[in-house]
Short mmCIF file of C-alpha atoms in Angstrom, two decimals:
data_model
loop_
_atom_site.label_atom_id
_atom_site.label_comp_id
_atom_site.label_asym_id
_atom_site.label_seq_id
_atom_site.Cartn_x
_atom_site.Cartn_y
_atom_site.Cartn_z
CA MET A 1 111.88 66.79 108.88
CA ASN A 2 109.98 70.06 108.52
CA ASN A 3 106.24 69.91 107.96
CA PRO A 4 105.42 70.94 104.33
CA LYS A 5 102.52 72.98 105.71
CA ASP A 6 105.02 75.08 107.68
CA GLY A 7 106.83 75.89 104.44
CA ILE A 8 103.56 77.02 102.87
CA TYR A 9 102.79 79.14 105.92
CA ARG A 10 106.23 80.73 105.83
CA ARG A 11 106.13 81.54 102.11
CA PHE A 12 102.49 82.40 101.45
CA VAL A 13 100.56 82.97 104.71
CA LYS A 14 102.81 84.68 107.26
CA ARG A 15 103.21 88.04 105.48
CA PRO A 16 99.46 88.48 104.60
CA MET A 17 98.60 87.47 108.17
CA ASP A 18 101.08 90.07 109.51
CA PHE A 19 99.51 92.76 107.31
CA MET A 20 95.95 91.99 108.39
CA LEU A 21 96.78 91.64 112.10
CA SER A 22 98.81 94.87 112.19
CA LEU A 23 96.06 96.77 110.33
CA ILE A 24 93.41 95.48 112.76
CA ALA A 25 95.64 96.25 115.76
CA ILE A 26 96.37 99.81 114.58
CA THR A 27 92.64 100.44 114.05
CA VAL A 28 91.55 98.97 117.39
CA LEU A 29 94.42 100.51 119.37
CA SER A 30 94.36 103.96 117.72
CA PRO A 31 92.83 105.61 120.85
CA VAL A 32 95.57 104.00 123.00
CA LEU A 33 98.26 105.15 120.56
CA LEU A 34 96.89 108.70 120.69
CA VAL A 35 96.76 108.79 124.51
CA ILE A 36 100.30 107.42 124.84
CA ALA A 37 101.58 109.93 122.27
CA ILE A 38 100.03 112.81 124.25
CA LEU A 39 101.46 111.52 127.55
CA VAL A 40 104.94 111.07 126.05
CA ARG A 41 104.82 114.61 124.71
CA MET A 42 103.77 115.96 128.12
CA LYS A 43 106.13 113.90 130.28
CA LEU A 44 109.19 113.39 128.07
CA GLY A 45 108.96 116.11 125.46
CA SER A 46 109.44 116.04 121.73
CA PRO A 47 109.90 114.05 119.55
CA VAL A 48 107.24 111.57 120.66
CA LEU A 49 108.66 108.79 118.51
CA PHE A 50 112.10 107.26 118.85
CA LYS A 51 113.37 106.39 115.36
CA GLN A 52 116.44 104.29 114.72
CA LYS A 53 117.89 102.39 111.79
CA ARG A 54 117.93 98.63 112.34
CA PRO A 55 118.86 95.63 110.16
CA GLY A 56 115.96 93.55 108.92
CA LEU A 57 115.45 90.64 106.53
CA ASN A 58 118.74 89.78 104.79
CA GLU A 59 120.39 92.57 106.83
CA GLU A 60 118.59 95.29 104.86
CA ILE A 61 118.39 98.50 106.89
CA PHE A 62 115.01 100.04 107.80
CA LEU A 63 113.82 102.80 110.13
CA MET A 64 112.16 101.36 113.25
CA TYR A 65 109.59 103.32 115.28
CA LYS A 66 109.03 103.19 119.04
CA PHE A 67 107.53 105.52 121.63
CA ARG A 68 110.19 107.53 123.38
CA THR A 69 110.95 106.33 126.94
CA MET A 70 113.95 108.46 127.98
CA THR A 71 114.65 112.13 128.56
CA ASP A 72 117.50 114.02 126.85
CA GLU A 73 119.20 114.97 130.13
CA LYS A 74 122.92 115.74 129.74
CA ASP A 75 125.83 116.32 132.10
CA GLU A 76 127.93 119.49 132.34
CA HIS A 77 130.02 118.32 129.35
CA GLY A 78 126.97 117.95 127.12
CA GLU A 79 127.06 114.14 127.24
CA LEU A 80 123.85 112.18 127.72
CA LEU A 81 123.38 110.82 131.23
CA PRO A 82 123.28 107.02 131.74
CA ASP A 83 120.14 105.15 130.66
CA SER A 84 119.25 104.39 134.28
CA VAL A 85 119.01 108.15 134.98
CA ARG A 86 117.19 109.15 131.79
CA LEU A 87 114.70 106.28 132.01
CA THR A 88 111.83 107.82 133.98
CA LYS A 89 109.12 106.01 135.96
CA PHE A 90 106.74 106.61 133.04
CA GLY A 91 109.34 105.30 130.59
CA LYS A 92 109.83 102.18 132.72
CA PHE A 93 106.07 101.63 132.69
CA LEU A 94 105.96 101.87 128.89
CA ARG A 95 108.81 99.37 128.59
CA SER A 96 107.53 96.94 131.22
CA THR A 97 104.14 96.76 129.50
CA SER A 98 105.73 96.81 125.99
CA LEU A 99 103.52 99.80 125.12
CA ASP A 100 106.61 101.57 123.78
CA GLU A 101 106.74 98.94 121.02
CA LEU A 102 103.27 99.69 119.60
CA PRO A 103 104.48 102.05 116.81
CA GLU A 104 106.30 99.03 115.34
CA LEU A 105 102.86 97.94 114.12
CA PHE A 106 103.43 100.47 111.32
CA ASN A 107 106.75 98.75 110.50
CA ILE A 108 104.85 95.47 110.24
CA LEU A 109 102.22 97.07 108.00
CA LYS A 110 105.00 98.36 105.71
CA GLY A 111 106.70 94.96 105.55
CA ASP A 112 109.85 95.91 107.47
CA MET A 113 108.92 93.58 110.31
CA SER A 114 106.72 90.65 111.25
CA ILE A 115 104.46 90.08 114.25
CA ILE A 116 106.79 87.26 115.35
CA GLY A 117 110.52 86.96 114.63
CA PRO A 118 113.93 87.78 116.13
CA ARG A 119 113.99 91.30 117.58
CA PRO A 120 115.69 93.93 115.35
CA LEU A 121 118.95 94.90 117.06
CA LEU A 122 121.56 97.61 116.51
CA ILE A 123 123.37 97.97 113.18
CA GLN A 124 126.78 97.88 114.87
CA TYR A 125 126.10 94.33 116.06
CA LEU A 126 126.23 93.06 112.46
CA LEU A 127 130.02 93.03 112.56
CA LEU A 128 130.04 91.11 115.84
CA TYR A 129 127.88 88.11 114.94
CA ASN A 130 129.37 84.73 114.14
CA GLU A 131 128.02 82.75 111.18
CA HIS A 132 125.43 80.98 113.33
CA GLN A 133 124.11 84.23 114.82
CA LYS A 134 123.87 85.93 111.41
CA ARG A 135 121.12 83.46 110.51
CA ARG A 136 118.69 85.46 112.67
CA HIS A 137 118.39 87.76 109.62
CA ASP A 138 117.05 84.98 107.39
CA VAL A 139 113.54 86.02 108.45
CA ARG A 140 111.87 89.40 109.06
CA PRO A 141 112.52 90.76 112.58
CA GLY A 142 109.55 90.64 114.92
CA LEU A 143 107.55 92.75 117.32
CA SER A 144 108.03 89.78 119.65
CA GLY A 145 109.90 86.50 119.36
CA LEU A 146 110.88 83.24 120.94
CA ALA A 147 113.70 84.90 122.92
CA GLN A 148 111.29 87.51 124.32
CA VAL A 149 108.89 84.91 125.72
CA SER A 150 111.79 82.80 126.99
CA GLY A 151 113.35 85.43 129.24
CA ARG A 152 113.70 88.64 127.21
CA ASN A 153 116.35 90.84 128.89
CA ALA A 154 116.88 88.36 131.73
CA ILE A 155 118.80 85.84 129.58
CA SER A 156 122.24 86.09 127.97
CA TRP A 157 122.93 87.26 124.43
CA GLU A 158 124.12 83.77 123.48
CA GLU A 159 120.86 82.24 124.69
CA LYS A 160 118.88 84.85 122.79
CA PHE A 161 120.72 84.19 119.53
CA ASP A 162 120.33 80.42 119.89
CA LEU A 163 116.59 80.89 120.37
CA ASP A 164 116.45 83.24 117.36
CA CYS A 165 118.15 80.66 115.14
CA TYR A 166 115.92 77.89 116.47
CA TYR A 167 112.94 80.03 115.46
CA VAL A 168 114.37 80.58 111.96
CA ASP A 169 114.50 76.80 111.48
CA ASN A 170 111.05 76.16 112.94
CA VAL A 171 108.71 78.89 111.68
CA SER A 172 105.12 77.62 111.89
CA PHE A 173 101.56 78.92 112.23
CA ARG A 174 101.10 77.11 115.53
CA GLY A 175 104.45 78.30 116.87
CA ASP A 176 103.75 81.94 115.97
CA TRP A 177 100.37 81.93 117.70
CA LYS A 178 101.86 80.29 120.78
CA ILE A 179 104.44 83.11 120.97
CA ILE A 180 101.73 85.76 120.42
CA LEU A 181 99.69 84.42 123.36
CA LEU A 182 102.78 84.11 125.58
CA THR A 183 103.77 87.68 124.66
CA ILE A 184 100.40 89.00 125.81
CA LYS A 185 100.69 87.03 129.06
CA LYS A 186 104.25 88.20 129.81
CA SER A 187 103.41 91.83 128.97
CA VAL A 188 100.59 91.72 131.51
CA ILE A 189 102.77 90.25 134.29
CA ARG A 190 105.81 92.33 133.15
CA GLU A 191 108.25 89.44 133.27
CA GLY A 192 111.88 89.49 132.07
CA ILE A 193 112.03 93.20 131.24
CA ASN A 194 115.44 93.98 132.73
CA SER A 195 118.69 92.09 133.01
CA GLU A 196 120.11 91.45 136.47
CA THR A 197 122.83 94.11 136.10
CA ALA A 198 121.38 96.97 134.05
CA ALA A 199 118.30 99.14 133.63
CA THR A 200 117.74 97.67 130.16
CA MET A 201 120.02 95.11 128.47
CA GLU A 202 123.79 95.31 128.34
CA ALA A 203 125.29 96.02 124.93
CA PHE A 204 126.39 93.00 122.91
CA MET A 205 130.19 93.09 122.88
CA GLY A 206 130.83 90.15 120.56
CA ASN A 207 131.62 86.51 121.14
CA LYS A 208 134.34 85.35 123.45
CA GLU A 209 137.10 83.57 121.60
CA THR A 210 137.64 80.02 122.74
CA GLU A 211 141.12 79.27 123.95
CA ASP A 212 142.96 76.18 122.74
#
């Protein structure tokens, strides 16, 4: 049975806490944000921010902000080169330290996201989820989440979605702070950034149908 205090936290405390923490973080980290923005502009060009539409709470679409980590290099046919080629050493550093995620603090301030929750994924994945996996949108997406501190890009999509849904059913003040502290630890040691077979994470291709 869920703790009644967890329900109070989820309904009345989590969003104000997100607002205050993101506001404090933006204020404290503003010099870091400025330095990263300048370095991205110098090393990767313009625009400094990567903006992309993502599904949030109840699958509502919002514009997510991140620092750019890839170049716009194209082949002779005008097609973008693979991620592994366009992802520079500087871009890898930003990703491995999660510094590229810092602009999402503004999404949290606006109410698009939460400090902790399932990561906001691509819009095209909405059509690929099964009913269980769709439940990850019953809460605001997070800057970090249970899946990120449990393996991030080094675990399978199915494992990620199971962890997301477990989080949805077990939102708590204690649980959120545990994930926050683990996120800081894993960002420092740069654990679980890449999958075993790709520079980032392979695209989600849907669920395998079970044969009779």
